[in-house]
Amino acid sequence: MVKLLREGALALLTLDRPEALNALSFAVIRDIGAAIDEAAGWDIRALILTGTGEKAFCAGADIKELVGRSLMDERAGSELGQRVFAKLDSFKVPSIAAINGYAFGGGLELAMACTFRVASSKARVGLPEIKLGLIPGYGGTQRLPRLVGEARAAEIVLTGRTIDAEEALAIGLVTRLADGDVVEAAKAFAAEFTGYGLPALALARAAVRRALDVPLDEGLRIEADLSTLAYRTEDAAEGLTAFIEKRKPQFRDK
Ligand code: CAA
């Protein structure tokens, strides 16, 4: 139900359940967790997630599986989704959701746990849980405000409306739109940063990642700490010297 491939410096994770629009059964969520663990052992620089088929990235939690669940099961289900998506959020290299079609509910929550989102022009996204008498349970109420601000997030969650690709880009919910094939666009995007040194990439991501979680003075302290670590790397010495010598730096991930 989940396919994991390695292509050079990239790992490609594909939700592969097209008959249910790649809906997230609990088995699929566990498979995503296992695939992330496997990819963590690989020497890669980016992880791309997408869905099989023309129609959907992921239509959300498997509604058929949710029917008749006990409250205890529901809490465990929400915590499982949150745990697996948190693993993605803190994955060792940046992740890109290549949104090839619908990304609703848990599907959009999965995409929001990625570092970046690239969407095809026909992508449609939203958090329609309210229409089912539910609210998002895999991190959506917390990650959406961090991306688009509180009032707009509340509007999206409370109305459950569908957002097209253009609007998603305009409000910062997706990072880029793809002209053609969305996975190819995600690969091209990854190529814009995978050539840099791993320490600087990891430190930059960690610094930006904390920005909305802590007060400004604390965030600035974190930035000073992490930028000091970056200065100490061999890659920084190489990058600065290469600039002076007017040549391309040879980063060695140290
Ligand atoms: N769970 C289980 N099955 C799903 C599904 C889902 N979330 N979404 C679609 N499917 C299944 C359909 O039941 C259908 O299967 P059958 O052919 O066996 O009936 C198949 O996928 C194709 O779906 P549709 O016929 O509905 O396709 P469509 O093109 O007419 O509509 C859609 C596409 C608008 C995405 C529609 O399928 C839809 O609204 N899906 C539900 C979206 C949704 O509400 N997601 C939120 C789920 S709750 C959640 O995610 C909670 C959370 O935060 C953790």
PDB file of C-alpha atoms and ligand atoms in Angstrom:
ATOM      1  CA  MET A   1       0.000   0.000   0.000  1.00  0.00           C
ATOM      2  CA  VAL A   2       3.077   2.215   0.249  1.00  0.00           C
ATOM      3  CA  LYS A   3       5.980   2.026  -2.204  1.00  0.00           C
ATOM      4  CA  LEU A   4       9.447   3.264  -1.361  1.00  0.00           C
ATOM      5  CA  LEU A   5      12.110   3.766  -4.016  1.00  0.00           C
ATOM      6  CA  ARG A   6      15.537   5.271  -4.015  1.00  0.00           C
ATOM      7  CA  GLU A   7      16.695   7.435  -6.918  1.00  0.00           C
ATOM      8  CA  GLY A   8      20.212   8.703  -6.281  1.00  0.00           C
ATOM      9  CA  ALA A   9      20.038  11.335  -3.547  1.00  0.00           C
ATOM     10  CA  LEU A  10      16.235  11.101  -3.362  1.00  0.00           C
ATOM     11  CA  ALA A  11      13.791   8.743  -1.673  1.00  0.00           C
ATOM     12  CA  LEU A  12      10.352   8.534  -3.297  1.00  0.00           C
ATOM     13  CA  LEU A  13       7.466   7.368  -1.115  1.00  0.00           C
ATOM     14  CA  THR A  14       4.208   6.677  -2.979  1.00  0.00           C
ATOM     15  CA  LEU A  15       0.817   6.036  -1.371  1.00  0.00           C
ATOM     16  CA  ASP A  16      -0.442   3.174  -3.489  1.00  0.00           C
ATOM     17  CA  ARG A  17      -4.111   2.548  -2.862  1.00  0.00           C
ATOM     18  CA  PRO A  18      -5.738   4.206  -5.876  1.00  0.00           C
ATOM     19  CA  GLU A  19      -9.032   2.289  -5.545  1.00  0.00           C
ATOM     20  CA  ALA A  20      -9.675   4.257  -2.319  1.00  0.00           C
ATOM     21  CA  LEU A  21      -8.015   7.480  -3.549  1.00  0.00           C
ATOM     22  CA  ASN A  22      -4.978   6.548  -1.415  1.00  0.00           C
ATOM     23  CA  ALA A  23      -6.993   6.927   1.806  1.00  0.00           C
ATOM     24  CA  LEU A  24      -5.087   6.487   5.043  1.00  0.00           C
ATOM     25  CA  SER A  25      -6.153   3.230   6.659  1.00  0.00           C
ATOM     26  CA  PHE A  26      -4.277   2.536   9.876  1.00  0.00           C
ATOM     27  CA  ALA A  27      -2.253  -0.068   7.960  1.00  0.00           C
ATOM     28  CA  VAL A  28      -1.236   2.623   5.444  1.00  0.00           C
ATOM     29  CA  ILE A  29      -0.213   4.989   8.256  1.00  0.00           C
ATOM     30  CA  ARG A  30       1.926   2.246   9.823  1.00  0.00           C
ATOM     31  CA  ASP A  31       3.442   1.514   6.383  1.00  0.00           C
ATOM     32  CA  ILE A  32       4.317   5.209   6.003  1.00  0.00           C
ATOM     33  CA  GLY A  33       6.060   5.076   9.406  1.00  0.00           C
ATOM     34  CA  ALA A  34       8.001   1.953   8.403  1.00  0.00           C
ATOM     35  CA  ALA A  35       8.987   3.496   5.049  1.00  0.00           C
ATOM     36  CA  ILE A  36      10.247   6.658   6.784  1.00  0.00           C
ATOM     37  CA  ASP A  37      12.304   4.485   9.172  1.00  0.00           C
ATOM     38  CA  GLU A  38      13.770   2.593   6.213  1.00  0.00           C
ATOM     39  CA  ALA A  39      14.599   5.779   4.302  1.00  0.00           C
ATOM     40  CA  ALA A  40      16.272   7.174   7.441  1.00  0.00           C
ATOM     41  CA  GLY A  41      18.995   4.550   6.947  1.00  0.00           C
ATOM     42  CA  TRP A  42      19.703   5.730   3.393  1.00  0.00           C
ATOM     43  CA  ASP A  43      22.266   8.271   2.272  1.00  0.00           C
ATOM     44  CA  ILE A  44      19.724  10.698   0.758  1.00  0.00           C
ATOM     45  CA  ARG A  45      19.183  14.455   0.659  1.00  0.00           C
ATOM     46  CA  ALA A  46      15.439  14.752   0.162  1.00  0.00           C
ATOM     47  CA  LEU A  47      12.281  12.673   0.509  1.00  0.00           C
ATOM     48  CA  ILE A  48       9.411  13.114  -1.961  1.00  0.00           C
ATOM     49  CA  LEU A  49       5.897  11.866  -1.155  1.00  0.00           C
ATOM     50  CA  THR A  50       3.154  11.402  -3.724  1.00  0.00           C
ATOM     51  CA  GLY A  51       0.073   9.314  -4.515  1.00  0.00           C
ATOM     52  CA  THR A  52      -0.617   6.724  -7.220  1.00  0.00           C
ATOM     53  CA  GLY A  53      -3.031   7.728  -9.970  1.00  0.00           C
ATOM     54  CA  GLU A  54      -4.199  10.876 -11.683  1.00  0.00           C
ATOM     55  CA  LYS A  55      -6.898  11.716  -9.218  1.00  0.00           C
ATOM     56  CA  ALA A  56      -5.598  11.852  -5.663  1.00  0.00           C
ATOM     57  CA  PHE A  57      -2.588  12.496  -3.499  1.00  0.00           C
ATOM     58  CA  CYS A  58      -4.663  11.215  -0.572  1.00  0.00           C
ATOM     59  CA  ALA A  59      -8.396  11.538   0.269  1.00  0.00           C
ATOM     60  CA  GLY A  60      -7.727  11.522   4.019  1.00  0.00           C
ATOM     61  CA  ALA A  61      -8.350   9.083   6.819  1.00  0.00           C
ATOM     62  CA  ASP A  62     -10.137   5.923   5.682  1.00  0.00           C
ATOM     63  CA  ILE A  63     -13.730   6.890   6.494  1.00  0.00           C
ATOM     64  CA  LYS A  64     -14.936   3.272   6.203  1.00  0.00           C
ATOM     65  CA  GLU A  65     -12.499   2.317   8.951  1.00  0.00           C
ATOM     66  CA  LEU A  66     -13.576   5.203  11.203  1.00  0.00           C
ATOM     67  CA  VAL A  67     -17.224   4.115  11.325  1.00  0.00           C
ATOM     68  CA  GLY A  68     -18.116   2.411  14.603  1.00  0.00           C
ATOM     69  CA  ARG A  69     -14.757   2.944  16.298  1.00  0.00           C
ATOM     70  CA  SER A  70     -14.700   3.361  20.070  1.00  0.00           C
ATOM     71  CA  LEU A  71     -13.499   6.617  21.641  1.00  0.00           C
ATOM     72  CA  MET A  72     -10.399   4.845  22.924  1.00  0.00           C
ATOM     73  CA  ASP A  73      -9.615   3.519  19.445  1.00  0.00           C
ATOM     74  CA  GLU A  74     -10.161   7.010  18.081  1.00  0.00           C
ATOM     75  CA  ARG A  75      -7.644   8.575  20.455  1.00  0.00           C
ATOM     76  CA  ALA A  76      -5.118   5.837  19.646  1.00  0.00           C
ATOM     77  CA  GLY A  77      -5.756   6.410  15.928  1.00  0.00           C
ATOM     78  CA  SER A  78      -5.219  10.152  16.210  1.00  0.00           C
ATOM     79  CA  GLU A  79      -2.041   9.630  18.231  1.00  0.00           C
ATOM     80  CA  LEU A  80      -0.744   7.077  15.706  1.00  0.00           C
ATOM     81  CA  GLY A  81      -1.267   9.539  12.838  1.00  0.00           C
ATOM     82  CA  GLN A  82       0.296  12.377  14.815  1.00  0.00           C
ATOM     83  CA  ARG A  83       3.285  10.217  15.763  1.00  0.00           C
ATOM     84  CA  VAL A  84       3.979   9.051  12.217  1.00  0.00           C
ATOM     85  CA  PHE A  85       3.512  12.546  10.764  1.00  0.00           C
ATOM     86  CA  ALA A  86       5.811  13.996  13.455  1.00  0.00           C
ATOM     87  CA  LYS A  87       8.442  11.504  12.318  1.00  0.00           C
ATOM     88  CA  LEU A  88       8.098  12.946   8.832  1.00  0.00           C
ATOM     89  CA  ASP A  89       8.185  16.528  10.138  1.00  0.00           C
ATOM     90  CA  SER A  90      11.496  15.868  11.916  1.00  0.00           C
ATOM     91  CA  PHE A  91      12.948  13.592   9.199  1.00  0.00           C
ATOM     92  CA  LYS A  92      16.694  13.977   8.763  1.00  0.00           C
ATOM     93  CA  VAL A  93      16.413  15.636   5.341  1.00  0.00           C
ATOM     94  CA  PRO A  94      13.764  17.959   3.861  1.00  0.00           C
ATOM     95  CA  SER A  95      10.590  16.361   2.523  1.00  0.00           C
ATOM     96  CA  ILE A  96       8.412  17.512  -0.371  1.00  0.00           C
ATOM     97  CA  ALA A  97       4.769  16.507  -0.848  1.00  0.00           C
ATOM     98  CA  ALA A  98       4.103  16.257  -4.589  1.00  0.00           C
ATOM     99  CA  ILE A  99       0.324  16.856  -4.543  1.00  0.00           C
ATOM    100  CA  ASN A 100      -0.921  15.228  -7.727  1.00  0.00           C
ATOM    101  CA  GLY A 101      -4.672  15.645  -7.104  1.00  0.00           C
ATOM    102  CA  TYR A 102      -7.002  15.706  -4.100  1.00  0.00           C
ATOM    103  CA  ALA A 103      -5.386  16.183  -0.686  1.00  0.00           C
ATOM    104  CA  PHE A 104      -8.183  16.197   1.854  1.00  0.00           C
ATOM    105  CA  GLY A 105      -8.297  15.728   5.612  1.00  0.00           C
ATOM    106  CA  GLY A 106      -5.484  13.423   6.727  1.00  0.00           C
ATOM    107  CA  GLY A 107      -4.050  13.707   3.182  1.00  0.00           C
ATOM    108  CA  LEU A 108      -3.526  17.453   3.559  1.00  0.00           C
ATOM    109  CA  GLU A 109      -2.276  16.865   7.112  1.00  0.00           C
ATOM    110  CA  LEU A 110       0.304  14.455   5.678  1.00  0.00           C
ATOM    111  CA  ALA A 111       1.344  17.076   3.110  1.00  0.00           C
ATOM    112  CA  MET A 112       1.562  19.749   5.831  1.00  0.00           C
ATOM    113  CA  ALA A 113       3.937  17.559   7.859  1.00  0.00           C
ATOM    114  CA  CYS A 114       6.357  17.770   4.907  1.00  0.00           C
ATOM    115  CA  THR A 115       8.871  20.606   4.714  1.00  0.00           C
ATOM    116  CA  PHE A 116       7.504  21.742   1.313  1.00  0.00           C
ATOM    117  CA  ARG A 117       4.449  21.193  -0.893  1.00  0.00           C
ATOM    118  CA  VAL A 118       4.480  21.233  -4.703  1.00  0.00           C
ATOM    119  CA  ALA A 119       1.009  21.006  -6.259  1.00  0.00           C
ATOM    120  CA  SER A 120      -0.235  20.211  -9.733  1.00  0.00           C
ATOM    121  CA  SER A 121      -2.574  22.848 -11.191  1.00  0.00           C
ATOM    122  CA  LYS A 122      -5.491  20.423 -10.794  1.00  0.00           C
ATOM    123  CA  ALA A 123      -4.788  19.759  -7.106  1.00  0.00           C
ATOM    124  CA  ARG A 124      -7.636  20.460  -4.691  1.00  0.00           C
ATOM    125  CA  VAL A 125      -6.988  20.566  -0.971  1.00  0.00           C
ATOM    126  CA  GLY A 126      -8.933  21.080   2.229  1.00  0.00           C
ATOM    127  CA  LEU A 127      -9.823  19.872   5.693  1.00  0.00           C
ATOM    128  CA  PRO A 128     -13.433  18.689   5.250  1.00  0.00           C
ATOM    129  CA  GLU A 129     -13.683  16.834   8.590  1.00  0.00           C
ATOM    130  CA  ILE A 130     -16.336  19.294   9.842  1.00  0.00           C
ATOM    131  CA  LYS A 131     -18.696  17.924   7.170  1.00  0.00           C
ATOM    132  CA  LEU A 132     -18.389  14.517   8.855  1.00  0.00           C
ATOM    133  CA  GLY A 133     -18.989  15.974  12.324  1.00  0.00           C
ATOM    134  CA  LEU A 134     -15.257  15.621  13.055  1.00  0.00           C
ATOM    135  CA  ILE A 135     -12.236  17.871  13.310  1.00  0.00           C
ATOM    136  CA  PRO A 136      -8.738  17.210  11.910  1.00  0.00           C
ATOM    137  CA  GLY A 137      -6.869  14.722  14.077  1.00  0.00           C
ATOM    138  CA  TYR A 138      -3.467  14.243  12.454  1.00  0.00           C
ATOM    139  CA  GLY A 139      -1.983  17.667  13.225  1.00  0.00           C
ATOM    140  CA  GLY A 140      -4.084  19.817  10.881  1.00  0.00           C
ATOM    141  CA  THR A 141      -5.406  22.267  13.483  1.00  0.00           C
ATOM    142  CA  GLN A 142      -1.833  22.956  14.613  1.00  0.00           C
ATOM    143  CA  ARG A 143       0.160  22.955  11.366  1.00  0.00           C
ATOM    144  CA  LEU A 144      -2.339  24.877   9.204  1.00  0.00           C
ATOM    145  CA  PRO A 145      -2.257  28.068  11.383  1.00  0.00           C
ATOM    146  CA  ARG A 146       1.539  27.941  11.284  1.00  0.00           C
ATOM    147  CA  LEU A 147       1.385  28.002   7.487  1.00  0.00           C
ATOM    148  CA  VAL A 148      -1.476  30.402   6.769  1.00  0.00           C
ATOM    149  CA  GLY A 149      -2.202  32.245  10.063  1.00  0.00           C
ATOM    150  CA  GLU A 150      -4.883  31.636  12.674  1.00  0.00           C
ATOM    151  CA  ALA A 151      -7.914  33.386  11.143  1.00  0.00           C
ATOM    152  CA  ARG A 152      -7.487  31.851   7.697  1.00  0.00           C
ATOM    153  CA  ALA A 153      -6.852  28.425   9.233  1.00  0.00           C
ATOM    154  CA  ALA A 154     -10.040  28.715  11.300  1.00  0.00           C
ATOM    155  CA  GLU A 155     -11.950  29.704   8.165  1.00  0.00           C
ATOM    156  CA  ILE A 156     -10.624  26.653   6.296  1.00  0.00           C
ATOM    157  CA  VAL A 157     -11.267  24.220   9.182  1.00  0.00           C
ATOM    158  CA  LEU A 158     -14.707  25.582  10.123  1.00  0.00           C
ATOM    159  CA  THR A 159     -16.074  25.739   6.572  1.00  0.00           C
ATOM    160  CA  GLY A 160     -14.362  22.567   5.336  1.00  0.00           C
ATOM    161  CA  ARG A 161     -14.220  24.217   1.923  1.00  0.00           C
ATOM    162  CA  THR A 162     -12.169  23.058  -1.038  1.00  0.00           C
ATOM    163  CA  ILE A 163      -9.174  25.188  -2.022  1.00  0.00           C
ATOM    164  CA  ASP A 164      -7.820  25.137  -5.559  1.00  0.00           C
ATOM    165  CA  ALA A 165      -4.117  25.084  -6.408  1.00  0.00           C
ATOM    166  CA  GLU A 166      -3.865  28.804  -7.236  1.00  0.00           C
ATOM    167  CA  GLU A 167      -5.399  29.850  -3.927  1.00  0.00           C
ATOM    168  CA  ALA A 168      -3.305  27.311  -1.996  1.00  0.00           C
ATOM    169  CA  LEU A 169      -0.203  28.921  -3.481  1.00  0.00           C
ATOM    170  CA  ALA A 170      -1.445  32.455  -2.795  1.00  0.00           C
ATOM    171  CA  ILE A 171      -2.050  31.776   0.913  1.00  0.00           C
ATOM    172  CA  GLY A 172       1.220  29.887   1.424  1.00  0.00           C
ATOM    173  CA  LEU A 173      -0.383  26.493   1.907  1.00  0.00           C
ATOM    174  CA  VAL A 174       1.592  25.113  -1.019  1.00  0.00           C
ATOM    175  CA  THR A 175       5.116  26.225  -1.773  1.00  0.00           C
ATOM    176  CA  ARG A 176       5.095  25.957  -5.562  1.00  0.00           C
ATOM    177  CA  LEU A 177       2.849  24.996  -8.472  1.00  0.00           C
ATOM    178  CA  ALA A 178       4.069  22.483 -11.041  1.00  0.00           C
ATOM    179  CA  ASP A 179       3.877  23.374 -14.734  1.00  0.00           C
ATOM    180  CA  GLY A 180       3.864  19.744 -15.827  1.00  0.00           C
ATOM    181  CA  ASP A 181       4.401  16.493 -13.944  1.00  0.00           C
ATOM    182  CA  VAL A 182       4.297  17.216 -10.236  1.00  0.00           C
ATOM    183  CA  VAL A 183       6.852  14.590  -9.191  1.00  0.00           C
ATOM    184  CA  GLU A 184       9.295  15.908 -11.802  1.00  0.00           C
ATOM    185  CA  ALA A 185       8.669  19.430 -10.461  1.00  0.00           C
ATOM    186  CA  ALA A 186       9.356  18.201  -6.913  1.00  0.00           C
ATOM    187  CA  LYS A 187      12.611  16.608  -8.100  1.00  0.00           C
ATOM    188  CA  ALA A 188      13.645  19.847  -9.821  1.00  0.00           C
ATOM    189  CA  PHE A 189      12.845  21.757  -6.619  1.00  0.00           C
ATOM    190  CA  ALA A 190      14.915  19.296  -4.558  1.00  0.00           C
ATOM    191  CA  ALA A 191      17.826  19.792  -6.968  1.00  0.00           C
ATOM    192  CA  GLU A 192      17.869  23.472  -5.948  1.00  0.00           C
ATOM    193  CA  PHE A 193      19.068  22.591  -2.448  1.00  0.00           C
ATOM    194  CA  THR A 194      20.441  19.046  -2.433  1.00  0.00           C
ATOM    195  CA  GLY A 195      23.833  20.246  -3.699  1.00  0.00           C
ATOM    196  CA  TYR A 196      24.503  22.219  -0.512  1.00  0.00           C
ATOM    197  CA  GLY A 197      26.249  20.738   2.517  1.00  0.00           C
ATOM    198  CA  LEU A 198      24.153  18.597   4.840  1.00  0.00           C
ATOM    199  CA  PRO A 199      25.165  20.400   8.072  1.00  0.00           C
ATOM    200  CA  ALA A 200      24.086  23.814   6.761  1.00  0.00           C
ATOM    201  CA  LEU A 201      20.854  22.355   5.368  1.00  0.00           C
ATOM    202  CA  ALA A 202      20.036  20.663   8.682  1.00  0.00           C
ATOM    203  CA  LEU A 203      20.918  23.733  10.780  1.00  0.00           C
ATOM    204  CA  ALA A 204      18.973  26.108   8.515  1.00  0.00           C
ATOM    205  CA  ARG A 205      15.927  23.876   8.634  1.00  0.00           C
ATOM    206  CA  ALA A 206      16.146  23.453  12.412  1.00  0.00           C
ATOM    207  CA  ALA A 207      16.365  27.232  12.913  1.00  0.00           C
ATOM    208  CA  VAL A 208      13.398  28.029  10.661  1.00  0.00           C
ATOM    209  CA  ARG A 209      11.444  25.096  12.095  1.00  0.00           C
ATOM    210  CA  ARG A 210      11.543  26.570  15.620  1.00  0.00           C
ATOM    211  CA  ALA A 211      10.564  30.112  14.568  1.00  0.00           C
ATOM    212  CA  LEU A 212       6.839  29.808  15.191  1.00  0.00           C
ATOM    213  CA  ASP A 213       7.109  27.621  18.284  1.00  0.00           C
ATOM    214  CA  VAL A 214       9.022  29.991  20.568  1.00  0.00           C
ATOM    215  CA  PRO A 215       9.007  33.710  21.498  1.00  0.00           C
ATOM    216  CA  LEU A 216      11.230  35.943  19.333  1.00  0.00           C
ATOM    217  CA  ASP A 217      14.023  36.382  21.914  1.00  0.00           C
ATOM    218  CA  GLU A 218      14.242  32.611  22.402  1.00  0.00           C
ATOM    219  CA  GLY A 219      14.195  32.098  18.624  1.00  0.00           C
ATOM    220  CA  LEU A 220      17.028  34.582  18.168  1.00  0.00           C
ATOM    221  CA  ARG A 221      19.062  32.742  20.811  1.00  0.00           C
ATOM    222  CA  ILE A 222      18.460  29.473  18.932  1.00  0.00           C
ATOM    223  CA  GLU A 223      19.514  31.157  15.679  1.00  0.00           C
ATOM    224  CA  ALA A 224      22.754  32.446  17.269  1.00  0.00           C
ATOM    225  CA  ASP A 225      23.519  28.941  18.605  1.00  0.00           C
ATOM    226  CA  LEU A 226      22.847  27.220  15.302  1.00  0.00           C
ATOM    227  CA  SER A 227      24.617  29.821  13.177  1.00  0.00           C
ATOM    228  CA  THR A 228      27.676  29.423  15.443  1.00  0.00           C
ATOM    229  CA  LEU A 229      27.571  25.687  14.790  1.00  0.00           C
ATOM    230  CA  ALA A 230      27.396  26.389  11.051  1.00  0.00           C
ATOM    231  CA  TYR A 231      30.455  28.675  11.255  1.00  0.00           C
ATOM    232  CA  ARG A 232      32.412  25.850  12.849  1.00  0.00           C
ATOM    233  CA  THR A 233      31.859  23.400   9.976  1.00  0.00           C
ATOM    234  CA  GLU A 234      34.464  22.578   7.342  1.00  0.00           C
ATOM    235  CA  ASP A 235      31.789  23.321   4.760  1.00  0.00           C
ATOM    236  CA  ALA A 236      31.597  26.935   6.000  1.00  0.00           C
ATOM    237  CA  ALA A 237      35.395  27.308   5.695  1.00  0.00           C
ATOM    238  CA  GLU A 238      35.175  25.870   2.189  1.00  0.00           C
ATOM    239  CA  GLY A 239      32.178  28.007   1.188  1.00  0.00           C
ATOM    240  CA  LEU A 240      33.781  31.253   2.361  1.00  0.00           C
ATOM    241  CA  THR A 241      37.175  30.426   0.796  1.00  0.00           C
ATOM    242  CA  ALA A 242      35.560  29.391  -2.495  1.00  0.00           C
ATOM    243  CA  PHE A 243      33.774  32.750  -2.663  1.00  0.00           C
ATOM    244  CA  ILE A 244      37.047  34.646  -2.191  1.00  0.00           C
ATOM    245  CA  GLU A 245      38.810  32.401  -4.734  1.00  0.00           C
ATOM    246  CA  LYS A 246      35.904  32.854  -7.197  1.00  0.00           C
ATOM    247  CA  ARG A 247      35.264  29.120  -7.575  1.00  0.00           C
ATOM    248  CA  LYS A 248      32.424  26.702  -6.879  1.00  0.00           C
ATOM    249  CA  PRO A 249      32.594  25.271  -3.338  1.00  0.00           C
ATOM    250  CA  GLN A 250      33.160  21.557  -2.827  1.00  0.00           C
ATOM    251  CA  PHE A 251      31.021  20.787   0.204  1.00  0.00           C
ATOM    252  CA  ARG A 252      31.925  17.569   2.037  1.00  0.00           C
ATOM    253  CA  ASP A 253      29.090  17.462   4.565  1.00  0.00           C
ATOM    254  CA  LYS A 254      31.424  18.190   7.459  1.00  0.00           C
TER     255      LYS A 254
HETATM  256  N1  CAA B   1     -11.864   6.935   2.970  1.00  0.00           N
HETATM  257  C1  CAA B   1     -12.228   5.766   2.418  1.00  0.00           C
HETATM  258  N2  CAA B   1     -12.576   5.642   1.121  1.00  0.00           N
HETATM  259  C2  CAA B   1     -12.535   6.757   0.362  1.00  0.00           C
HETATM  260  C3  CAA B   1     -12.164   8.008   0.885  1.00  0.00           C
HETATM  261  C4  CAA B   1     -11.802   8.071   2.254  1.00  0.00           C
HETATM  262  N3  CAA B   1     -11.391   9.206   2.839  1.00  0.00           N
HETATM  263  N4  CAA B   1     -12.242   8.934  -0.107  1.00  0.00           N
HETATM  264  C5  CAA B   1     -12.653   8.271  -1.204  1.00  0.00           C
HETATM  265  N5  CAA B   1     -12.824   6.959  -0.932  1.00  0.00           N
HETATM  266  C6  CAA B   1     -13.258   5.900  -1.834  1.00  0.00           C
HETATM  267  C7  CAA B   1     -14.744   6.044  -2.161  1.00  0.00           C
HETATM  268  O1  CAA B   1     -15.540   5.461  -1.152  1.00  0.00           O
HETATM  269  C8  CAA B   1     -14.793   5.326  -3.477  1.00  0.00           C
HETATM  270  O2  CAA B   1     -14.780   3.931  -3.230  1.00  0.00           O
HETATM  271  P1  CAA B   1     -15.944   2.969  -3.889  1.00  0.00           P
HETATM  272  O3  CAA B   1     -15.706   3.085  -5.364  1.00  0.00           O
HETATM  273  O4  CAA B   1     -15.634   1.637  -3.313  1.00  0.00           O
HETATM  274  O5  CAA B   1     -17.249   3.550  -3.474  1.00  0.00           O
HETATM  275  C9  CAA B   1     -13.467   5.640  -4.144  1.00  0.00           C
HETATM  276  O6  CAA B   1     -12.597   6.052  -3.082  1.00  0.00           O
HETATM  277  C10 CAA B   1     -13.567   6.806  -5.117  1.00  0.00           C
HETATM  278  O7  CAA B   1     -14.140   7.905  -4.448  1.00  0.00           O
HETATM  279  P2  CAA B   1     -15.371   8.766  -5.016  1.00  0.00           P
HETATM  280  O8  CAA B   1     -16.271   7.895  -5.840  1.00  0.00           O
HETATM  281  O9  CAA B   1     -15.996   9.493  -3.882  1.00  0.00           O
HETATM  282  O10 CAA B   1     -14.587   9.763  -5.984  1.00  0.00           O
HETATM  283  P3  CAA B   1     -15.068  11.224  -6.447  1.00  0.00           P
HETATM  284  O11 CAA B   1     -14.143  11.621  -7.537  1.00  0.00           O
HETATM  285  O12 CAA B   1     -16.536  11.242  -6.736  1.00  0.00           O
HETATM  286  O13 CAA B   1     -14.827  12.176  -5.176  1.00  0.00           O
HETATM  287  C11 CAA B   1     -13.584  13.038  -3.306  1.00  0.00           C
HETATM  288  C12 CAA B   1     -13.516  12.388  -4.706  1.00  0.00           C
HETATM  289  C13 CAA B   1     -14.185  14.441  -3.434  1.00  0.00           C
HETATM  290  C14 CAA B   1     -12.156  13.097  -2.777  1.00  0.00           C
HETATM  291  C15 CAA B   1     -14.481  12.180  -2.391  1.00  0.00           C
HETATM  292  O14 CAA B   1     -14.065  10.829  -2.490  1.00  0.00           O
HETATM  293  C16 CAA B   1     -14.451  12.581  -0.945  1.00  0.00           C
HETATM  294  O15 CAA B   1     -15.058  13.562  -0.555  1.00  0.00           O
HETATM  295  N6  CAA B   1     -13.720  11.775  -0.128  1.00  0.00           N
HETATM  296  C17 CAA B   1     -13.652  12.022   1.320  1.00  0.00           C
HETATM  297  C18 CAA B   1     -12.748  13.200   1.647  1.00  0.00           C
HETATM  298  C19 CAA B   1     -12.789  13.436   3.132  1.00  0.00           C
HETATM  299  O16 CAA B   1     -13.803  13.754   3.725  1.00  0.00           O
HETATM  300  N7  CAA B   1     -11.608  13.292   3.765  1.00  0.00           N
HETATM  301  C20 CAA B   1     -11.472  13.493   5.217  1.00  0.00           C
HETATM  302  C21 CAA B   1     -11.512  12.161   5.881  1.00  0.00           C
HETATM  303  S1  CAA B   1     -11.601  12.294   7.641  1.00  0.00           S
HETATM  304  C22 CAA B   1     -10.021  12.615   8.129  1.00  0.00           C
HETATM  305  O17 CAA B   1      -9.088  12.691   7.350  1.00  0.00           O
HETATM  306  C23 CAA B   1      -9.858  12.711   9.633  1.00  0.00           C
HETATM  307  C24 CAA B   1      -8.514  13.157  10.090  1.00  0.00           C
HETATM  308  O18 CAA B   1      -8.145  14.297  10.107  1.00  0.00           O
HETATM  309  C25 CAA B   1      -7.653  12.183  10.676  1.00  0.00           C
END
